[in-house]
Amino acid sequence: MTLPLLRRIIDTCSRKKPLMETIRQCHTHSELSRVLSPTELVLLGIGATVGAGIFVVTGVAAADYSGPAVILAFLISGIVAIFAAMCYSELAAMIPSAGSAYTYTYAGIGEVWAWIIGWTMILEYAFAISAVAVGWSGYMESLSAHAGIVIPAVLANPPGVDGGIVNLPAVFSILGVTLLLIIGVKESARINSIIVIIKIGVILLFLCLASGAVDMANFTPFLPFGWGGVLSGAAIVFFAYIGFDAVTTAAEEIECPERNMAIGLIGSAVVVLVLYVAVAAILAGVVPYNELKNVAAPVTFALDRIGITWGSALVAVGAIAGLTSVLLVTLYGQTRIFFAMARDGLLPRIFASVHKVYHTPVFVTLLTGGITALLAGLLPLDVIVELVNIGTLTSFVIVAAGVIILRRTNPEVHRPFRTPLYPIVPILCILTCILLIAILPLITISRFILWMIAGLCIYFAYGARNSLLCKDGEQAGSKQVPVPVDPDSNFGEVR
């Protein structure tokens, strides 16, 4: 009994979704509408990435880790993010699926690894949505106070925090975005584009207002904590880049994904890098780094320091706009991961149901919105939010590994976009992400392991038995569907 069971487990863990069949299905069997343009895709990536991080993390990194060299910290972490964006671009252009890293892993590494990455992304997105909603609530409370409207603490905090019962603004922010996503992705993308433009406008206005107050003396000493401080700062500010990978979950709703996916991913990562470095440079020039110690809102602090007292309200407006777009894109990405996993049989089919009128996955959107709204309303996520970071970094590692594995196992498949400087870029992506995981708190790593154990129990209890590959058996594993062949494919070359 033991040997047959062991063989069954090994077979289950090693089965893969046929790559060529997966590519064909992406182009012919999608129930979603292809309506997103390259510009909307770039704005989608910016919307998912630029949020509270640029208003908070910059000051922490400058004061405690890097000093004025926080500029270099943002540059280094941004380059790592671009490495990941390049790896995502190759796989997303080749396999334009709403499942993102989950689908790439299914075809490149195997089903059990696909479940692991999908389960990781569920964790990442769910807690990211809740955390962003809590941040949105805080900025809305601040803006309301400026307008003379005080939200009672009992309705603005979770249980156990300042006499709170429920964080209603956080709940309403998620429910509002949920309804917007149900109406349709095109409408959501248009609103996101408007929000992103407002957000970028506020950031540019800050740069214009503060640039005239830059004091070059504040850049000396430039490396008060040495290069070790720069690298530590890079590990901190890297998390401000989290979110651009949500672009890949829109793969089945993009016009010409083979071309536009790389534009959206790399374009948004580059724009975010430029914005972050610019804000870091101006902030470091306006405020001596040691004055940013324990400052929760460094941008507001900088504006107040140079006499722009209305800066607090301005930053609150920008933060609310930024967090709204992050909320919109992250919730969107969460629903598409569920959609892809259910379509493959790893989750109940109802998670993949699409509304006949709106052409959106209404059930899973409502379910995700309801659960995350509950989390945001009742939980203080100050510690658990670190799980978002470890989930994202794990996804980056597996995607980069997928690029290497698929180059070896399927070198003949056409790749509309090829990761530059292969294999250097994916290897660097893997190593840098593992390094960042290693410096996370042990409690975070322990919680992540427990989450993964729970996920594997669900997989072997339901997913492994109901997977389409399991039901089709050897027939699914032997399907071969003609796909375009890349005449220039050469594994191992440096490009």
Coordinates of C-alpha atoms in Angstrom, one line a residue:
M1 CA 0.0 0.0 0.0
T2 CA 2.8 2.4 0.9
L3 CA 4.7 2.1 -2.5
P4 CA 1.6 2.7 -4.7
L5 CA 0.6 5.7 -2.6
L6 CA 4.2 7.1 -2.9
R7 CA 4.1 6.6 -6.6
R8 CA 0.8 8.4 -6.8
I9 CA 2.1 11.3 -4.8
I10 CA 5.2 11.5 -7.0
D11 CA 3.1 11.4 -10.2
T12 CA 0.8 14.1 -8.8
C13 CA 3.7 16.4 -7.9
S14 CA 5.5 15.9 -11.3
R15 CA 2.6 16.3 -13.7
K16 CA 2.6 19.5 -15.8
K17 CA 0.1 21.3 -17.9
P18 CA 1.2 20.9 -21.6
L19 CA 2.9 24.2 -22.5
M20 CA 1.7 24.2 -26.1
E21 CA -1.9 23.5 -25.1
T22 CA -1.7 26.2 -22.5
I23 CA -0.5 28.8 -25.1
R24 CA -3.3 27.7 -27.5
Q25 CA -6.0 28.1 -24.8
C26 CA -4.7 31.6 -23.9
H27 CA -5.4 32.7 -27.5
T28 CA -8.6 30.8 -28.2
H29 CA -10.5 29.9 -25.1
S30 CA -10.5 33.1 -23.0
E31 CA -14.0 34.2 -21.8
L32 CA -12.7 37.6 -20.9
S33 CA -12.7 40.7 -23.2
R34 CA -9.5 42.1 -24.7
V35 CA -10.0 45.8 -24.1
L36 CA -6.9 47.2 -22.4
S37 CA -4.5 49.3 -24.4
P38 CA -0.7 49.6 -23.8
T39 CA -1.2 53.0 -22.1
E40 CA -3.9 51.6 -19.8
L41 CA -1.6 48.7 -19.0
V42 CA 1.3 51.0 -17.9
L43 CA -1.1 53.0 -15.8
L44 CA -2.4 49.8 -14.3
G45 CA 1.1 48.9 -13.2
I46 CA 1.8 52.3 -11.8
G47 CA -1.6 52.3 -10.1
A48 CA -0.7 48.9 -8.4
T49 CA 2.7 50.0 -7.3
V50 CA 2.8 53.7 -6.3
G51 CA 0.9 54.0 -3.0
A52 CA 1.7 54.7 0.6
G53 CA 5.3 53.4 0.2
I54 CA 6.5 56.6 -1.5
F55 CA 5.0 58.7 1.3
V56 CA 6.3 56.6 4.2
V57 CA 9.2 54.2 3.4
T58 CA 11.5 57.0 2.0
G59 CA 11.8 58.6 5.5
V60 CA 12.4 55.4 7.3
A61 CA 15.1 54.3 4.9
A62 CA 16.9 57.6 5.0
A63 CA 16.8 58.1 8.8
D64 CA 17.6 54.5 9.9
Y65 CA 19.5 52.9 7.1
S66 CA 21.0 54.9 4.2
G67 CA 20.9 58.7 4.9
P68 CA 21.0 60.8 1.7
A69 CA 22.2 57.6 -0.1
V70 CA 18.5 56.5 0.1
I71 CA 18.6 57.7 -3.5
L72 CA 21.0 54.8 -4.3
A73 CA 18.8 52.4 -2.2
F74 CA 15.8 53.2 -4.4
L75 CA 17.9 52.8 -7.5
I76 CA 19.3 49.4 -6.5
S77 CA 15.9 48.0 -5.4
G78 CA 14.4 49.4 -8.6
I79 CA 16.9 47.6 -10.7
V80 CA 16.0 44.3 -8.9
A81 CA 12.3 45.1 -9.6
I82 CA 13.1 45.6 -13.3
F83 CA 15.0 42.3 -13.4
A84 CA 11.8 40.6 -12.2
A85 CA 9.7 42.6 -14.7
M86 CA 11.9 41.4 -17.5
C87 CA 11.4 37.7 -16.4
Y88 CA 7.6 38.3 -16.1
S89 CA 7.6 39.9 -19.5
E90 CA 9.1 36.8 -21.2
L91 CA 6.7 34.4 -19.7
A92 CA 3.6 36.7 -19.9
A93 CA 4.2 37.4 -23.6
M94 CA 4.7 33.7 -24.3
I95 CA 1.8 32.5 -22.1
P96 CA -0.7 35.5 -21.9
S97 CA -2.9 34.0 -19.1
A98 CA -4.9 35.6 -16.3
G99 CA -3.2 33.2 -14.0
S100 CA 0.1 35.1 -14.1
A101 CA 2.9 33.3 -12.2
Y102 CA 0.6 30.5 -11.4
T103 CA 0.0 29.5 -15.0
Y104 CA 3.7 29.9 -16.0
T105 CA 4.7 27.6 -13.1
Y106 CA 2.0 25.1 -14.1
A107 CA 3.4 24.7 -17.6
G108 CA 7.1 25.1 -16.7
I109 CA 7.6 23.3 -13.4
G110 CA 4.6 21.3 -12.4
E111 CA 1.1 21.3 -10.8
V112 CA 2.1 21.1 -7.2
W113 CA 4.4 24.1 -7.7
A114 CA 1.7 25.9 -9.5
W115 CA -0.6 25.4 -6.5
I116 CA 2.1 26.6 -4.2
I117 CA 2.6 29.8 -6.2
G118 CA -1.1 30.3 -6.6
W119 CA -1.7 29.8 -2.8
T120 CA 1.2 32.2 -2.1
M121 CA -0.4 34.9 -4.4
I122 CA -3.7 34.4 -2.7
L123 CA -2.0 35.3 0.6
E124 CA -0.1 38.1 -0.9
Y125 CA -3.1 39.8 -2.6
A126 CA -5.6 39.2 0.2
F127 CA -3.5 40.8 2.9
A128 CA -2.2 43.5 0.6
I129 CA -5.8 44.5 -0.2
S130 CA -6.7 44.6 3.6
A131 CA -3.5 46.5 4.5
V132 CA -4.1 49.1 1.7
A133 CA -7.7 49.6 2.8
V134 CA -6.5 50.3 6.4
G135 CA -4.0 52.8 5.1
W136 CA -6.7 54.4 2.9
S137 CA -8.9 54.7 6.0
G138 CA -6.1 56.5 7.9
Y139 CA -5.5 59.1 5.2
M140 CA -9.3 59.6 4.7
E141 CA -9.6 60.2 8.5
S142 CA -6.8 62.8 8.3
L143 CA -8.3 64.5 5.3
S144 CA -11.7 64.6 7.0
A145 CA -10.2 66.2 10.0
H146 CA -8.7 68.9 7.9
A147 CA -12.3 69.5 6.6
G148 CA -13.6 69.7 10.1
I149 CA -15.3 66.3 10.0
V150 CA -14.2 63.9 12.8
I151 CA -14.9 60.2 12.2
P152 CA -15.6 58.6 15.7
A153 CA -12.8 56.3 16.8
V154 CA -15.3 53.5 17.4
L155 CA -16.0 53.4 13.7
A156 CA -12.5 54.1 12.4
N157 CA -10.5 51.5 14.3
P158 CA -10.6 47.7 14.6
P159 CA -11.5 46.0 17.9
G160 CA -8.8 46.6 20.6
V161 CA -7.4 49.8 19.0
D162 CA -8.5 53.1 20.7
G163 CA -12.0 51.7 21.6
G164 CA -12.8 50.8 18.0
I165 CA -15.4 48.3 16.9
V166 CA -14.9 48.2 13.1
N167 CA -12.9 50.2 10.6
L168 CA -15.8 51.3 8.5
P169 CA -13.9 53.5 6.0
A170 CA -11.6 50.5 5.2
V171 CA -14.7 48.3 4.7
F172 CA -16.4 50.8 2.4
S173 CA -13.3 51.4 0.3
I174 CA -13.1 47.7 -0.6
L175 CA -16.8 47.3 -1.2
G176 CA -16.8 50.4 -3.5
V177 CA -13.9 49.0 -5.5
T178 CA -15.6 45.5 -5.6
L179 CA -18.7 47.0 -7.2
L180 CA -16.6 48.9 -9.7
L181 CA -14.8 45.7 -10.8
I182 CA -18.1 43.9 -11.2
I183 CA -19.3 46.5 -13.7
G184 CA -16.4 45.8 -16.0
V185 CA -12.6 45.9 -16.4
K186 CA -12.7 48.6 -19.1
E187 CA -14.6 51.0 -16.9
S188 CA -12.3 50.1 -14.0
A189 CA -9.3 50.8 -16.1
R190 CA -10.6 54.2 -17.1
I191 CA -11.2 55.2 -13.5
N192 CA -7.8 53.8 -12.5
S193 CA -6.2 55.9 -15.3
I194 CA -7.8 59.0 -14.0
I195 CA -6.7 58.2 -10.4
V196 CA -3.1 57.5 -11.5
I197 CA -2.9 60.7 -13.4
I198 CA -4.0 62.6 -10.2
K199 CA -1.6 60.7 -8.1
I200 CA 1.4 61.4 -10.4
G201 CA 0.2 65.0 -10.6
V202 CA 0.4 65.3 -6.8
I203 CA 3.9 63.8 -6.7
L204 CA 5.1 66.1 -9.5
L205 CA 3.6 69.1 -7.7
F206 CA 5.5 68.1 -4.5
L207 CA 8.7 67.9 -6.6
C208 CA 8.1 71.3 -8.1
L209 CA 7.3 72.9 -4.7
A210 CA 10.2 71.4 -2.8
S211 CA 12.9 71.5 -5.4
G212 CA 13.5 75.2 -4.8
A213 CA 14.3 74.5 -1.2
V214 CA 17.0 71.9 -1.7
D215 CA 20.1 72.5 0.3
M216 CA 23.2 70.7 -1.1
A217 CA 24.7 70.7 2.4
N218 CA 22.1 68.1 3.4
F219 CA 23.8 65.6 1.0
T220 CA 26.9 65.6 3.2
P221 CA 27.8 63.0 4.4
F222 CA 26.3 61.1 1.6
L223 CA 27.0 57.6 3.0
P224 CA 26.7 58.1 6.8
F225 CA 26.0 54.4 7.3
G226 CA 28.4 53.1 4.6
W227 CA 27.5 50.8 1.7
G228 CA 26.1 48.3 4.2
G229 CA 23.5 50.9 5.0
V230 CA 22.7 51.4 1.4
L231 CA 22.0 47.7 0.9
S232 CA 19.9 47.5 4.1
G233 CA 18.0 50.5 2.8
A234 CA 17.5 48.8 -0.5
A235 CA 15.9 45.8 1.3
I236 CA 13.5 48.1 3.0
V237 CA 12.4 50.3 0.1
F238 CA 12.2 47.3 -2.3
F239 CA 8.7 46.7 -0.9
A240 CA 7.6 50.0 -2.3
Y241 CA 8.0 48.4 -5.7
I242 CA 5.6 45.6 -5.0
G243 CA 2.5 45.6 -7.2
F244 CA 3.7 45.9 -10.8
D245 CA 3.3 42.1 -11.3
A246 CA -0.5 42.5 -11.0
V247 CA -0.3 43.7 -14.6
T248 CA 0.2 40.1 -15.7
T249 CA -3.2 39.1 -14.3
A250 CA -4.7 41.2 -17.0
A251 CA -3.1 39.2 -19.8
E252 CA -6.4 37.8 -21.2
E253 CA -7.9 41.3 -21.4
I254 CA -5.0 43.0 -23.2
E255 CA -5.0 44.0 -26.8
C256 CA -2.1 42.1 -28.5
P257 CA -0.5 40.8 -25.2
E258 CA 2.5 39.4 -27.1
R259 CA 3.7 43.0 -27.7
N260 CA 2.0 45.0 -25.0
M261 CA 2.7 42.9 -22.0
A262 CA 6.4 43.9 -21.9
I263 CA 5.5 47.5 -22.5
G264 CA 3.1 47.4 -19.5
L265 CA 5.5 45.6 -17.1
I266 CA 8.8 47.2 -17.9
G267 CA 7.3 50.6 -18.7
S268 CA 5.5 50.8 -15.3
A269 CA 8.6 49.6 -13.4
V270 CA 10.8 52.2 -15.1
V271 CA 8.3 55.1 -14.4
V272 CA 8.0 54.0 -10.8
L273 CA 11.8 53.9 -10.4
V274 CA 12.1 57.4 -11.8
L275 CA 9.4 58.8 -9.5
Y276 CA 10.8 57.1 -6.4
V277 CA 14.4 58.3 -7.1
A278 CA 13.2 61.8 -7.7
V279 CA 11.2 62.0 -4.5
A280 CA 14.1 60.5 -2.5
A281 CA 16.5 63.0 -4.0
I282 CA 14.3 66.0 -3.2
L283 CA 13.4 64.8 0.2
A284 CA 17.1 64.2 1.1
G285 CA 18.0 67.6 -0.1
V286 CA 15.2 69.5 1.7
V287 CA 15.4 67.7 5.1
P288 CA 18.6 66.5 6.9
Y289 CA 18.3 62.7 7.2
N290 CA 18.6 62.7 11.0
E291 CA 15.5 64.9 11.3
L292 CA 13.4 62.2 9.6
K293 CA 13.8 59.9 12.6
N294 CA 10.4 58.5 13.6
V295 CA 8.6 60.7 11.1
A296 CA 5.6 58.8 9.8
A297 CA 4.8 61.2 6.9
P298 CA 8.2 62.5 5.6
V299 CA 6.7 64.2 2.5
T300 CA 4.2 66.2 4.7
F301 CA 7.1 66.9 7.1
A302 CA 9.2 68.3 4.3
L303 CA 6.4 70.6 3.0
D304 CA 5.7 71.9 6.4
R305 CA 9.4 72.5 7.0
I306 CA 9.6 74.8 4.0
G307 CA 6.5 76.7 5.0
I308 CA 3.8 75.0 2.9
T309 CA 1.4 74.3 5.6
W310 CA -1.3 73.1 3.3
G311 CA 1.0 70.2 2.4
S312 CA -0.7 67.7 4.8
A313 CA -4.0 68.0 3.0
L314 CA -2.2 67.8 -0.4
V315 CA -0.4 64.6 0.5
A316 CA -3.5 63.1 2.0
V317 CA -5.3 63.7 -1.3
G318 CA -2.4 62.1 -3.2
A319 CA -2.2 59.2 -0.8
I320 CA -5.9 58.5 -1.0
A321 CA -5.8 58.6 -4.8
G322 CA -2.7 56.3 -4.8
L323 CA -4.2 53.8 -2.4
T324 CA -7.4 53.7 -4.3
S325 CA -5.7 52.7 -7.5
V326 CA -3.6 50.1 -5.6
L327 CA -6.7 48.8 -4.0
L328 CA -8.4 48.6 -7.4
V329 CA -5.6 46.8 -9.2
T330 CA -4.8 44.4 -6.3
L331 CA -8.4 43.3 -5.9
Y332 CA -8.6 42.8 -9.6
G333 CA -5.4 40.6 -9.6
Q334 CA -6.7 38.5 -6.7
T335 CA -9.9 37.6 -8.5
R336 CA -8.0 36.6 -11.7
I337 CA -5.8 34.2 -9.8
F338 CA -8.9 32.5 -8.3
F339 CA -10.4 32.5 -11.8
A340 CA -7.3 30.8 -13.4
M341 CA -7.0 28.1 -10.6
A342 CA -10.7 27.2 -10.8
R343 CA -10.5 27.0 -14.6
D344 CA -7.8 24.3 -14.1
G345 CA -9.9 22.4 -11.6
L346 CA -7.8 23.1 -8.6
L347 CA -10.6 25.2 -7.0
P348 CA -14.4 24.7 -7.5
R349 CA -15.7 25.7 -10.9
I350 CA -17.8 28.5 -9.5
F351 CA -14.7 30.6 -8.9
A352 CA -14.3 30.7 -12.7
S353 CA -17.9 31.6 -13.6
V354 CA -18.3 34.8 -15.7
H355 CA -21.3 37.1 -15.7
K356 CA -23.2 36.9 -19.0
V357 CA -23.7 40.7 -19.2
Y358 CA -20.6 42.2 -17.5
H359 CA -18.2 39.5 -18.7
T360 CA -16.4 39.6 -15.3
P361 CA -16.0 36.9 -12.6
V362 CA -18.8 38.2 -10.3
F363 CA -18.9 35.5 -7.7
V364 CA -15.2 35.5 -6.9
T365 CA -15.1 39.3 -7.0
L366 CA -17.9 39.5 -4.4
L367 CA -16.3 36.7 -2.3
T368 CA -12.8 38.3 -2.4
G369 CA -14.2 41.7 -1.7
G370 CA -16.3 40.5 1.3
I371 CA -13.5 38.5 2.9
T372 CA -10.9 41.3 2.5
A373 CA -13.3 43.9 3.7
L374 CA -13.9 41.8 6.8
L375 CA -10.2 41.5 7.4
A376 CA -9.6 45.2 6.9
G377 CA -12.5 46.2 9.2
L378 CA -11.6 43.9 12.1
L379 CA -7.8 43.3 12.1
P380 CA -4.8 45.6 12.8
L381 CA -2.4 44.4 10.1
D382 CA 0.8 45.9 11.4
V383 CA 2.6 42.6 11.8
I384 CA 0.8 40.2 9.4
V385 CA 1.3 42.6 6.5
E386 CA 4.9 41.4 6.2
L387 CA 3.5 38.2 4.7
V388 CA 2.7 40.3 1.6
N389 CA 6.4 40.8 1.1
I390 CA 7.5 37.2 1.5
G391 CA 4.7 36.1 -0.8
T392 CA 5.8 38.6 -3.5
L393 CA 9.5 37.7 -3.3
T394 CA 8.6 34.0 -3.5
S395 CA 6.6 34.6 -6.6
F396 CA 9.6 36.5 -8.2
V397 CA 11.9 33.6 -7.4
I398 CA 9.7 31.0 -9.0
V399 CA 9.0 33.2 -12.1
A400 CA 12.7 33.7 -12.7
A401 CA 13.3 30.0 -12.2
G402 CA 10.5 29.4 -14.7
V403 CA 12.3 31.4 -17.4
I404 CA 15.4 29.3 -17.0
I405 CA 13.5 26.0 -16.9
L406 CA 11.4 26.8 -20.0
R407 CA 14.4 27.9 -21.9
R408 CA 15.9 24.4 -21.3
T409 CA 12.8 22.3 -21.7
N410 CA 11.1 24.2 -24.5
P411 CA 13.7 26.2 -26.4
E412 CA 11.7 25.9 -29.7
V413 CA 8.6 27.8 -28.5
H414 CA 8.3 31.4 -29.9
R415 CA 9.0 34.1 -27.3
P416 CA 7.7 37.5 -28.4
F417 CA 9.9 39.0 -25.7
R418 CA 13.2 37.5 -24.5
T419 CA 14.8 38.5 -21.2
P420 CA 17.9 40.5 -22.0
L421 CA 21.3 39.2 -20.8
Y422 CA 20.0 35.7 -20.3
P423 CA 20.8 33.9 -18.0
I424 CA 22.4 36.7 -16.0
V425 CA 19.1 38.6 -15.3
P426 CA 17.0 35.7 -14.0
I427 CA 19.9 34.4 -11.9
L428 CA 20.4 37.8 -10.3
C429 CA 16.6 38.1 -9.8
I430 CA 16.6 34.7 -7.9
L431 CA 19.7 35.5 -5.7
T432 CA 18.6 39.0 -4.8
C433 CA 15.1 37.9 -3.9
I434 CA 16.3 35.1 -1.7
L435 CA 18.6 37.5 0.1
L436 CA 15.7 39.8 0.8
I437 CA 13.6 36.8 2.1
A438 CA 16.5 35.8 4.4
I439 CA 16.5 39.1 6.2
L440 CA 12.8 39.1 7.0
P441 CA 11.8 38.5 10.6
L442 CA 11.7 34.8 11.6
I443 CA 8.1 35.1 12.8
T444 CA 7.1 36.1 9.3
I445 CA 8.9 33.2 7.7
S446 CA 7.2 30.8 10.3
R447 CA 3.7 32.2 9.5
F448 CA 4.4 31.8 5.8
I449 CA 5.4 28.1 6.3
L450 CA 2.2 27.5 8.3
W451 CA 0.2 29.1 5.5
M452 CA 1.9 26.8 2.9
I453 CA 1.2 23.7 5.0
A454 CA -2.5 24.6 5.1
G455 CA -2.4 25.2 1.4
L456 CA -0.8 21.8 0.6
C457 CA -3.5 20.1 2.8
I458 CA -6.2 21.7 0.7
Y459 CA -4.4 20.8 -2.5
F460 CA -4.1 17.1 -1.8
A461 CA -7.6 17.0 -0.4
Y462 CA -9.3 18.7 -3.3
G463 CA -7.1 20.2 -6.0
A464 CA -5.0 17.1 -6.8
R465 CA -8.2 15.0 -7.2
N466 CA -10.2 17.5 -9.2
S467 CA -7.4 18.9 -11.4
L468 CA -8.2 18.7 -15.1
L469 CA -4.9 17.0 -15.6
C470 CA -5.9 14.3 -13.1
K471 CA -9.2 13.7 -14.8
D472 CA -7.7 13.6 -18.3
G473 CA -4.9 11.4 -17.2
E474 CA -2.2 10.5 -19.7
Q475 CA -4.3 11.9 -22.5
A476 CA -3.8 15.5 -21.1
G477 CA -0.1 14.9 -20.7
S478 CA 0.3 13.7 -24.2
K479 CA -1.5 16.4 -26.1
Q480 CA 0.6 18.3 -28.6
V481 CA -0.7 21.4 -30.3
P482 CA 1.3 23.2 -33.0
V483 CA 2.6 26.6 -31.9
P484 CA 4.9 29.1 -33.5
V485 CA 8.5 28.2 -33.3
D486 CA 11.2 30.7 -32.5
P487 CA 13.9 30.4 -35.1
D488 CA 16.3 32.3 -33.0
S489 CA 16.0 30.2 -29.8
N490 CA 19.3 29.2 -28.3
F491 CA 19.5 28.3 -24.7
G492 CA 22.4 29.5 -22.7
E493 CA 23.3 32.5 -24.8
V494 CA 23.9 35.9 -23.3
R495 CA 21.7 38.6 -24.9

